[in-house]
CSV table of C-alpha atoms in Angstrom, one decimal:
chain,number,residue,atom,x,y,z
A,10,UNK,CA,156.1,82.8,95.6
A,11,UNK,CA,159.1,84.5,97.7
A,12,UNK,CA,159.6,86.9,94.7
A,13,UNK,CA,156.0,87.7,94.7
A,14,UNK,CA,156.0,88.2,98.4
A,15,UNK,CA,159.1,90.2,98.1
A,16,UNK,CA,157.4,92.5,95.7
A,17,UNK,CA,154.3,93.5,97.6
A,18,UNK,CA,156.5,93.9,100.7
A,19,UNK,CA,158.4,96.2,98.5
A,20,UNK,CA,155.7,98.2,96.9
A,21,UNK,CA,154.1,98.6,100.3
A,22,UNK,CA,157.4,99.9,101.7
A,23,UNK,CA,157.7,102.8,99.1
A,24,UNK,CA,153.8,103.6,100.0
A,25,UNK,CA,155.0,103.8,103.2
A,26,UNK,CA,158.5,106.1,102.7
A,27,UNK,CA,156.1,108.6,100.6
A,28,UNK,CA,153.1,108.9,103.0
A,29,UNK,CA,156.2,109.6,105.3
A,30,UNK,CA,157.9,112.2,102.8
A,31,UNK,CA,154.2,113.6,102.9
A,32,UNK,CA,154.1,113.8,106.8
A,33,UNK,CA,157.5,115.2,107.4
A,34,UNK,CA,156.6,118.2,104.9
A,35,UNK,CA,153.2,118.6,106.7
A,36,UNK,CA,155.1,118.9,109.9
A,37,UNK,CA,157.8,121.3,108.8
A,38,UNK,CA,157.1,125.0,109.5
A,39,UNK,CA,157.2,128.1,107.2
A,40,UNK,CA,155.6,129.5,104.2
A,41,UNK,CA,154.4,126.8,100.9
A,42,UNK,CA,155.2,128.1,97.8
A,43,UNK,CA,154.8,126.9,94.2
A,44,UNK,CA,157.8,124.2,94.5
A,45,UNK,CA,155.6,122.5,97.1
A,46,UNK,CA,152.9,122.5,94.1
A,47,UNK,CA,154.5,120.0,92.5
A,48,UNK,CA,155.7,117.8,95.2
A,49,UNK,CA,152.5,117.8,96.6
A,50,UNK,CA,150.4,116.9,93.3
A,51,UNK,CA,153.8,113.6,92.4
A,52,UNK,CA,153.2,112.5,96.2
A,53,UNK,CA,149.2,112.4,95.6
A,54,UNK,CA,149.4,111.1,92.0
A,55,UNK,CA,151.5,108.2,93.9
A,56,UNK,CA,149.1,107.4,96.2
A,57,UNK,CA,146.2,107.4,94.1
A,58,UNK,CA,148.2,104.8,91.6
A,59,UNK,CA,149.2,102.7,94.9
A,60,UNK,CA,146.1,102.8,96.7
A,61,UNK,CA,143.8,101.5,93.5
A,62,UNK,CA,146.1,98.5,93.4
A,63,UNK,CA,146.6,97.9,97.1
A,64,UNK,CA,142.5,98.4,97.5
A,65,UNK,CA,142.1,95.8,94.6
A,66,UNK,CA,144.6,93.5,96.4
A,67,UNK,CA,142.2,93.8,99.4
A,68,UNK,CA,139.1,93.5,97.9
A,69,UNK,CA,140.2,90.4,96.2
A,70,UNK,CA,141.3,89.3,99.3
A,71,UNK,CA,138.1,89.9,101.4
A,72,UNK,CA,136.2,88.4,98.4
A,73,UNK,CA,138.0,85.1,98.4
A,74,UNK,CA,138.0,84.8,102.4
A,75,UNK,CA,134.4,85.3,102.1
A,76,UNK,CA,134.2,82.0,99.7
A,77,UNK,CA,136.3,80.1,102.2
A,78,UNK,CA,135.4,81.2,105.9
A,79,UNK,CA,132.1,79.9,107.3
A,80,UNK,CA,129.3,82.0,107.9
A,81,UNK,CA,129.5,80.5,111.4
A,82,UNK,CA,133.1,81.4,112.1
A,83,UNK,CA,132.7,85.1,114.7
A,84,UNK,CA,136.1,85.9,114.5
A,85,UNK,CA,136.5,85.1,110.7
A,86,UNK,CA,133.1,87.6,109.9
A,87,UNK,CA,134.5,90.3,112.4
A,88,UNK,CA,138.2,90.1,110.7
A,89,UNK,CA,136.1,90.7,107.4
A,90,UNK,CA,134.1,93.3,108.5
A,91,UNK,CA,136.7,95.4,109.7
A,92,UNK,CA,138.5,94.7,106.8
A,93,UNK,CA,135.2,96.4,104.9
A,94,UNK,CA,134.8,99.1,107.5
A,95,UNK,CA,138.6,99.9,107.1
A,96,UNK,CA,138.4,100.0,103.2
A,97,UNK,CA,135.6,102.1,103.3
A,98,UNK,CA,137.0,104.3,105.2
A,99,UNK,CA,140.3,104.6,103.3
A,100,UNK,CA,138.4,105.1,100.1
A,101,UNK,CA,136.4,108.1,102.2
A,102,UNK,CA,139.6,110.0,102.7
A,103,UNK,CA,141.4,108.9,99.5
A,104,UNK,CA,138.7,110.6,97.7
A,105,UNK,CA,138.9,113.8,99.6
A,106,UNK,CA,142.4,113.7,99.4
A,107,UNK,CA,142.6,113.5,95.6
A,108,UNK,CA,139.9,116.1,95.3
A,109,UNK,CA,142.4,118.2,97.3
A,110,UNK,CA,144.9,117.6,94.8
A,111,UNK,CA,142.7,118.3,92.0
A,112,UNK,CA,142.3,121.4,93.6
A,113,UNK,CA,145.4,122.5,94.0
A,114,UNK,CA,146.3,121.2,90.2
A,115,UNK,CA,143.9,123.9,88.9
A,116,UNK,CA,144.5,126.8,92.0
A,117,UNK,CA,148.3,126.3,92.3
A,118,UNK,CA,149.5,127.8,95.9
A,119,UNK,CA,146.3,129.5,96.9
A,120,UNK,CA,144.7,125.5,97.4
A,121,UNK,CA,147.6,124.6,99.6
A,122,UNK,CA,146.0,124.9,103.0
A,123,UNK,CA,143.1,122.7,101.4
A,124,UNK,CA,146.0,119.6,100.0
A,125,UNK,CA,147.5,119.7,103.5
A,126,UNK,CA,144.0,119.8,105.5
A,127,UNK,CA,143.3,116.8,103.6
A,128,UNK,CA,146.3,115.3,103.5
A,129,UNK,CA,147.0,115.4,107.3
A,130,UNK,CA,143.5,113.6,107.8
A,131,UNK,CA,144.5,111.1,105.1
A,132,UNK,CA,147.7,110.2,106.3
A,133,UNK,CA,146.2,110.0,110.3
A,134,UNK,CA,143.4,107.4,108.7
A,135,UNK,CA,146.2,105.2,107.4
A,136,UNK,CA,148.7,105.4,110.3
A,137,UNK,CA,145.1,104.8,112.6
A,138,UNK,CA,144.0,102.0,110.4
A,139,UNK,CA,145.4,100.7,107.5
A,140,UNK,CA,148.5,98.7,107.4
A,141,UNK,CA,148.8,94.7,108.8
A,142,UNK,CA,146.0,93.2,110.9
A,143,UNK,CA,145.9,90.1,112.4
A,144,UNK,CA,142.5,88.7,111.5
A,145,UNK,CA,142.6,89.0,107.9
A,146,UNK,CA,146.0,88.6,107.1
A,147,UNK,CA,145.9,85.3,109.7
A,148,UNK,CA,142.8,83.9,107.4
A,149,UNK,CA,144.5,84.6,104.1
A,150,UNK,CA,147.4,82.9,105.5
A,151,UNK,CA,145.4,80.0,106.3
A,152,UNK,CA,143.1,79.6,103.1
A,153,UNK,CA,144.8,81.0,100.3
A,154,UNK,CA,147.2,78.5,98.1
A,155,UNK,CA,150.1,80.1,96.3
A,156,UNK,CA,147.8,80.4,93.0
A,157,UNK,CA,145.3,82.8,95.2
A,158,UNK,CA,148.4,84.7,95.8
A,159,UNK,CA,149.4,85.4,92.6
A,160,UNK,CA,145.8,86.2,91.6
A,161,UNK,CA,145.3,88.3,94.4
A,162,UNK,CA,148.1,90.6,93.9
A,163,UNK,CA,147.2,91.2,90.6
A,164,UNK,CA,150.9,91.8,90.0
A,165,UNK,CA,151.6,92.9,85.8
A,166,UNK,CA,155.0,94.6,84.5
A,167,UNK,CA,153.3,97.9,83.5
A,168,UNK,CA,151.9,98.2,86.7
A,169,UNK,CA,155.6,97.8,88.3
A,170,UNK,CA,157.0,100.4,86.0
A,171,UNK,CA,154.5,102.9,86.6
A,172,UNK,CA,154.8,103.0,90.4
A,173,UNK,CA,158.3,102.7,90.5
A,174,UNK,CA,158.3,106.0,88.1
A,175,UNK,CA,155.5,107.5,90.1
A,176,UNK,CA,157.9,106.9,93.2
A,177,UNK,CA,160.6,108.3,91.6
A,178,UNK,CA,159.0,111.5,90.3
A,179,UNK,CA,158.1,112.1,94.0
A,180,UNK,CA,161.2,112.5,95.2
A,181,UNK,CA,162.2,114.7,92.1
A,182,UNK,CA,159.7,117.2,92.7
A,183,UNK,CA,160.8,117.5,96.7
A,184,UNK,CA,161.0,121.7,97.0
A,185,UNK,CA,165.0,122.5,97.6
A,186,UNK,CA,163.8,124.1,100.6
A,187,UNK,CA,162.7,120.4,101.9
A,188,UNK,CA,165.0,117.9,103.0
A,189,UNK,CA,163.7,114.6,102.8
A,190,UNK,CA,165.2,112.6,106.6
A,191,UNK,CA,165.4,108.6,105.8
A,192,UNK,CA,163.1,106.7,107.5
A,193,UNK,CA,164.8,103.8,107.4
């Protein structure tokens, strides 16, 4: 269970070091050109990849608190329905977000200002809202056995070698002009 646990806190980690590679280039000044292209298509091919299995962890996890909570329990129903109203509204940016991307897949530099308009609204949504909260993290906690764990993180090899890769073609396509600050 630790190693499990260790993973997700990993993968969630390199989430958050490339939606902070993605905020640092949106905050640095000067002209985009066609190295950014690239960067900017690896960062959003990452988070697409990370958000399906991250949304799938949470769906599965709002899914199984729903069999185990009591219709009766307030703060249990309001932890889930914020857990709803925040998935519905990541899935609301992701989209435009990866329709951005699209964009600038087929347009190259001329879709820039469109990626970035997106992706500055994206990233604001998940810094705003996504992330640990209390209620449905202290249910889970409370109701889930190790087994539900497992099941819930829906954790297979292929899917640890692709976002690893994914991470790592993110930080290949950083623009030389771009230098990438540690976050920590």
């Amino acid at each position: 269970m630790q190693h499990l646990m260790e993973h997700i806190r990993n993968e969630r980690k390199r989430l958050r070091e490339v939606r902070e590679a993605l905020s640092q280039a949106l905050a640095e000044p000067g002209a985009r050109d066609e190295s950014f292209v690239g960067f900017y298509v690896a960062i959003a091919d990452y988070i697409e990849a990370a958000m399906d299995r991250l949304d799938t962890q949470d769906v599965r996890m709002g899914d199984m608190l729903r069999s185990r909570v009591s219709n009766s329990d307030a703060d249990a129903q309001t932890a889930l329905q914020e857990l709803d109203e925040r998935l519905a509204g990541n899935s609301a940016h992701l989209r435009r977000f990866l329709d951005a991307r699209d964009c600038l897949k087929t347009k190259g530099v001329s879709a820039i200002e469109k990626y970035e308009s997106a992706a500055r609204a994206y990233t604001d949504y998940i810094t705003s809202n996504m992330g640990h909260h209390g209620g449905s993290t202290d249910l889970a906690r409370h109701h889930f056995s190790e087994d539900d764990w497992v099941y819930m993180a829906n954790i297979k090899d292929e899917d640890i070698d692709r976002e690893q890769s994914l991470f790592n073609t993110v930080f290949s396509q950083a623009p030389e002009s771009f230098e990438i600050r540690a976050t920590g």
